[in-house]
Amino acid sequence: MSNRAVLLQKIVPNNPEAGLALVTKPVPKAEPGQVVVRIVLRPVNPTDLYSYRLERYGHAKPGSFTPGSEGVGIVHDVGEGVTTVVKGQRVVPFLGLEYLWKGEGTWQDYVSVRADLVWVVPDSISDVAAAQFVVNPWTVHGLFSYLKIPKGEYVLQTAAGSTLGRQLIKLAKHWGIKTINVVRRKEQKAELKALGADEVISTSDEDVATRVKEITGGKLAYGALDAVGGEFTKQVLASVRDGGQVFIYGVLEGWEATVGVGDLFRGVQLTGWLLYSELTKPERPRVFISEVSKLIEDKIIEPLVGETYDLADFQLAIKKSEEVGRGGKVFLKG
């Protein structure tokens, strides 16, 4: 029995994927208090690619780093003292920074995690939903919990055509919150409207701040969520009410963000938000598990499924995951 793993073997400037290779590692042993999980399905998330591409992360060490932020699998073995799960159960392992920074991610056949970081998946939740149970749904739920937007008010979001953006649209609709959704391509408008989006702005032919003023009658958005960063963040802040809150949780345009001083004078606040910081708070995972699992079971939050590739074809999966209009989340199986 072998453990296939995508391993960062070397740093290749300007072509980071060239440094990745499929290797065989020993299957981890079930140490006391640990659970060994055979991963059967895992998504290709942007954070997985950032983990070895961006030097700012600083923890992708060649020769020992395997990416992968989430997935679903089957309990392969349990260590001494583990009573919460048994062999054969379907589970989601929660890989916090203590695992991801060491490169013990899910882009391998087997992972070993602490027993308290394993969640037994109910039969009512599918593999594709369980495989992406953490990163996007927990982020959407967590961001909304901080914004505290009243019913009937507008939230503005960038990168609205993403998997996370689509989940946000449905959750906002469920909670009575109106959405202003910013996309790059006007072709996405009809699709997001059909999903429940209240308003969609295409940056290809519309000015965001001007349109937000028109949509809200001059009130501007109650708050905003920005996955883009860069110079675009300035437009996001300009679209939010006096004293409003903007959370930036993505770096699609890089690690710098431009801010208008006038918006700061209006009391608009810009705060970085990182899911993995939330997971260091003992109560947060319990809240996410309880509330997000119910939302998934009720089909308020639904997986957006694209193509699935074998783990050995990870290079094709990475390429597909970055295609414009790919149609859904890309997965690695096996």
XYZ file of C-alpha atoms in Angstrom:
334
model
C 0.000 0.000 0.000
C 1.448 3.350 -1.076
C 0.662 6.971 -0.443
C 0.704 9.059 -3.615
C 1.388 12.719 -2.947
C 1.833 15.923 -4.911
C 5.162 17.205 -3.623
C 6.895 20.536 -4.110
C 10.341 19.313 -5.125
C 11.886 22.632 -6.062
C 11.100 26.325 -6.489
C 10.867 27.279 -10.160
C 10.581 31.072 -10.591
C 7.875 32.150 -13.069
C 6.670 28.546 -13.447
C 5.847 27.207 -9.970
C 3.911 24.162 -11.243
C 7.131 22.863 -12.800
C 8.407 22.305 -9.285
C 5.567 19.911 -8.404
C 5.731 16.153 -8.914
C 3.721 13.075 -7.991
C 5.743 10.937 -5.590
C 5.162 7.975 -3.320
C 5.421 8.409 0.442
C 4.913 5.969 3.299
C 1.362 5.696 4.606
C 1.388 7.485 7.975
C 1.000 5.380 11.100
C -1.839 6.038 13.513
C -0.044 7.526 16.495
C -1.856 7.902 19.843
C -4.658 10.441 19.545
C -4.350 10.554 15.757
C -6.617 9.485 12.904
C -5.313 8.423 9.496
C -7.728 9.369 6.720
C -7.659 8.097 3.135
C -8.661 11.137 1.081
C -11.031 10.260 -1.758
C -11.920 13.724 -3.067
C -10.437 17.197 -2.682
C -11.060 20.504 -4.501
C -8.470 22.682 -6.185
C -8.831 25.968 -4.298
C -7.005 29.248 -5.032
C -5.496 29.057 -1.537
C -3.897 25.735 -2.496
C -2.120 27.395 -5.410
C -1.090 30.423 -3.354
C 0.461 28.133 -0.749
C 3.388 27.215 -2.987
C 3.335 30.103 -5.468
C 3.585 33.095 -3.166
C 6.832 33.746 -1.351
C 4.921 35.739 1.265
C 3.513 32.491 2.620
C 7.094 31.512 3.395
C 6.317 27.964 4.503
C 6.439 25.971 1.248
C 9.656 24.063 1.785
C 10.869 22.050 -1.228
C 11.109 18.348 -0.528
C 8.470 18.247 2.196
C 5.519 20.396 1.108
C 2.199 18.948 -0.124
C -0.626 21.448 -0.793
C -4.337 20.905 -0.229
C -6.589 22.769 2.195
C -9.592 20.439 2.469
C -11.194 17.191 1.328
C -13.301 14.223 2.322
C -12.134 10.711 3.035
C -12.522 7.414 4.870
C -10.984 6.613 8.244
C -8.145 4.218 7.482
C -6.826 3.733 11.003
C -7.083 5.228 14.488
C -4.436 5.577 17.155
C -4.527 4.579 20.776
C -7.084 6.490 22.822
C -9.264 7.552 19.886
C -12.939 6.879 20.595
C -14.728 9.495 18.489
C -14.376 7.749 15.108
C -13.880 4.208 13.831
C -12.390 2.667 10.718
C -14.532 2.993 7.625
C -16.394 6.168 8.611
C -16.629 9.012 6.102
C -15.013 12.121 7.543
C -13.727 15.604 6.846
C -10.308 16.373 8.367
C -9.875 19.997 9.422
C -6.358 20.991 8.464
C -5.461 24.191 10.266
C -2.263 26.158 9.895
C -0.358 23.677 12.034
C -0.762 21.141 9.211
C -0.818 23.390 6.144
C 2.361 25.248 7.060
C 4.154 21.942 7.416
C 2.931 20.908 3.975
C 0.707 18.085 5.209
C -2.161 18.970 2.905
C -4.855 16.875 1.233
C -3.218 16.491 -2.182
C -2.118 13.022 -1.136
C -3.843 9.699 -0.547
C -3.453 9.654 3.251
C -3.262 12.306 5.952
C -2.866 11.951 9.707
C -4.630 14.468 11.961
C -5.610 14.841 15.596
C -8.846 13.063 16.452
C -10.483 16.305 17.575
C -9.986 17.713 14.066
C -12.060 15.051 12.325
C -15.788 15.434 11.629
C -18.031 12.491 10.754
C -20.038 13.400 7.642
C -23.786 12.660 7.831
C -25.326 10.594 5.037
C -27.377 13.618 3.981
C -24.244 15.418 2.714
C -22.661 14.252 -0.546
C -18.970 13.707 -1.158
C -18.681 16.809 -3.355
C -20.320 18.957 -0.667
C -18.220 17.416 2.105
C -15.001 17.833 0.114
C -15.537 21.607 0.003
C -17.249 21.912 3.376
C -14.660 24.210 4.917
C -12.944 26.890 2.843
C -15.787 28.565 0.960
C -18.867 27.910 3.158
C -17.076 28.735 6.413
C -15.629 31.901 4.872
C -19.036 33.088 3.623
C -20.705 32.342 6.955
C -17.873 33.884 8.953
C -17.751 37.092 6.939
C -21.502 37.594 7.213
C -21.310 37.070 10.972
C -18.896 40.008 11.246
C -20.660 42.363 8.833
C -24.022 41.949 10.596
C -25.986 43.337 7.663
C -29.650 44.049 8.456
C -32.361 42.489 6.332
C -33.148 44.561 3.274
C -29.715 46.236 3.143
C -27.140 45.711 0.398
C -23.859 43.842 0.627
C -21.320 44.399 -2.150
C -19.036 41.570 -3.195
C -16.252 41.272 -5.757
C -15.362 38.100 -7.695
C -19.057 37.261 -7.499
C -18.840 34.590 -10.188
C -16.596 32.391 -8.049
C -17.836 29.380 -6.111
C -17.713 31.414 -2.910
C -19.480 34.323 -4.586
C -22.342 32.124 -5.722
C -22.724 30.636 -2.258
C -22.832 34.136 -0.822
C -25.666 35.090 -3.188
C -27.791 32.161 -2.063
C -27.065 32.628 1.638
C -27.822 36.349 1.440
C -31.116 35.626 -0.298
C -31.970 33.115 2.437
C -31.270 35.727 5.131
C -33.115 38.569 3.372
C -29.960 40.511 2.476
C -29.713 42.136 -0.956
C -26.557 41.663 -3.032
C -24.604 43.850 -5.435
C -22.284 41.520 -7.293
C -19.197 42.664 -9.187
C -17.876 40.532 -12.055
C -15.390 41.048 -14.869
C -17.473 39.649 -17.727
C -20.949 40.916 -18.612
C -21.803 37.392 -19.816
C -22.047 36.390 -16.157
C -24.899 38.765 -15.402
C -27.807 36.572 -16.502
C -26.364 33.510 -14.764
C -25.978 35.235 -11.410
C -29.386 36.874 -11.704
C -30.917 33.426 -12.217
C -29.142 32.302 -9.061
C -30.789 35.051 -7.048
C -28.456 38.035 -7.366
C -30.270 41.347 -6.917
C -27.819 43.444 -8.919
C -24.780 42.573 -11.033
C -22.146 45.078 -12.159
C -19.680 44.238 -14.922
C -16.372 46.080 -14.642
C -15.855 45.634 -18.380
C -18.367 48.383 -19.163
C -19.580 49.908 -15.855
C -18.113 52.088 -13.102
C -18.703 50.308 -9.810
C -19.064 53.280 -7.457
C -21.389 55.123 -9.858
C -23.634 52.093 -10.302
C -23.781 51.406 -6.557
C -24.968 54.971 -5.948
C -27.670 54.511 -8.573
C -28.777 51.133 -7.195
C -28.958 52.303 -3.577
C -30.376 55.762 -4.213
C -27.197 57.318 -2.857
C -27.119 55.319 0.404
C -24.276 53.066 -0.822
C -23.757 49.474 0.291
C -24.039 48.644 3.995
C -20.785 46.666 3.830
C -18.556 44.863 1.358
C -16.458 41.738 0.855
C -13.438 41.995 -1.427
C -11.545 39.050 -2.887
C -9.594 41.115 -5.414
C -7.411 43.665 -3.656
C -4.986 45.816 -5.618
C -6.214 49.100 -7.054
C -9.773 47.800 -7.196
C -10.149 47.964 -3.416
C -10.367 51.751 -3.740
C -13.580 51.383 -5.746
C -14.968 48.989 -3.170
C -14.417 51.430 -0.298
C -15.965 54.241 -2.346
C -19.110 52.135 -2.699
C -19.706 51.642 1.032
C -21.694 53.898 3.384
C -20.111 56.245 5.911
C -18.819 54.150 8.815
C -19.227 50.957 6.823
C -16.998 47.894 6.931
C -15.033 46.263 4.117
C -13.402 42.875 4.635
C -10.671 41.848 2.225
C -10.209 38.090 2.143
C -8.505 37.458 -1.212
C -5.515 38.683 -3.181
C -6.478 38.098 -6.809
C -4.692 41.300 -7.864
C -1.799 41.031 -5.447
C -0.862 41.771 -1.851
C -1.153 45.554 -2.061
C -4.484 47.375 -1.703
C -5.187 50.969 -2.737
C -7.336 53.026 -0.371
C -8.848 56.469 -0.850
C -8.076 58.759 2.089
C -11.457 60.429 1.646
C -13.149 57.109 2.360
C -11.108 56.727 5.536
C -12.262 60.205 6.566
C -15.832 58.938 6.042
C -15.111 56.257 8.615
C -15.032 53.358 6.178
C -12.990 50.553 7.732
C -10.853 48.062 5.789
C -9.960 44.844 7.604
C -8.192 41.695 6.465
C -10.020 38.426 7.157
C -8.416 34.990 7.155
C -10.376 31.813 7.797
C -7.439 30.063 9.407
C -7.169 32.789 12.027
C -10.802 32.084 12.888
C -10.020 28.413 13.372
C -7.620 29.202 16.202
C -10.646 30.269 18.274
C -11.963 27.108 19.954
C -15.647 27.977 19.594
C -15.608 28.913 15.898
C -15.222 25.441 14.300
C -18.127 24.155 16.402
C -20.314 27.031 15.224
C -19.320 26.532 11.593
C -19.958 22.781 11.715
C -23.372 23.157 13.291
C -24.680 26.010 11.164
C -23.027 25.313 7.812
C -23.940 21.615 7.788
C -27.592 22.573 8.259
C -27.378 25.089 5.410
C -25.891 22.417 3.153
C -28.508 19.840 4.136
C -31.232 22.394 3.371
C -29.520 23.149 0.021
C -29.097 26.817 0.868
C -25.375 26.390 0.280
C -24.755 24.016 -2.619
C -21.543 22.798 -4.238
C -20.727 24.075 -7.723
C -19.182 21.028 -9.362
C -16.875 21.187 -12.363
C -14.536 18.560 -13.773
C -12.845 15.838 -11.732
C -9.311 14.556 -12.355
C -7.282 11.743 -10.872
C -4.657 12.889 -8.383
C -1.988 11.860 -10.893
C -3.382 14.445 -13.327
C -2.992 17.343 -10.905
C -1.264 19.501 -13.519
C -4.314 19.320 -15.796
C -6.580 20.037 -12.825
C -4.595 23.146 -11.870
C -4.750 24.445 -15.418
C -8.491 23.783 -15.627
C -9.139 25.474 -12.282
C -7.783 28.760 -13.640
C -9.746 28.779 -16.885
C -12.178 31.660 -17.258
C -15.758 30.381 -17.215
C -14.734 26.848 -16.259
C -18.232 26.130 -14.921
C -17.549 24.870 -11.384
C -15.052 23.746 -8.788
C -12.353 21.386 -10.078
C -11.674 18.246 -8.010
C -8.897 15.700 -7.569
C -10.042 12.171 -6.833
C -8.418 8.968 -5.666
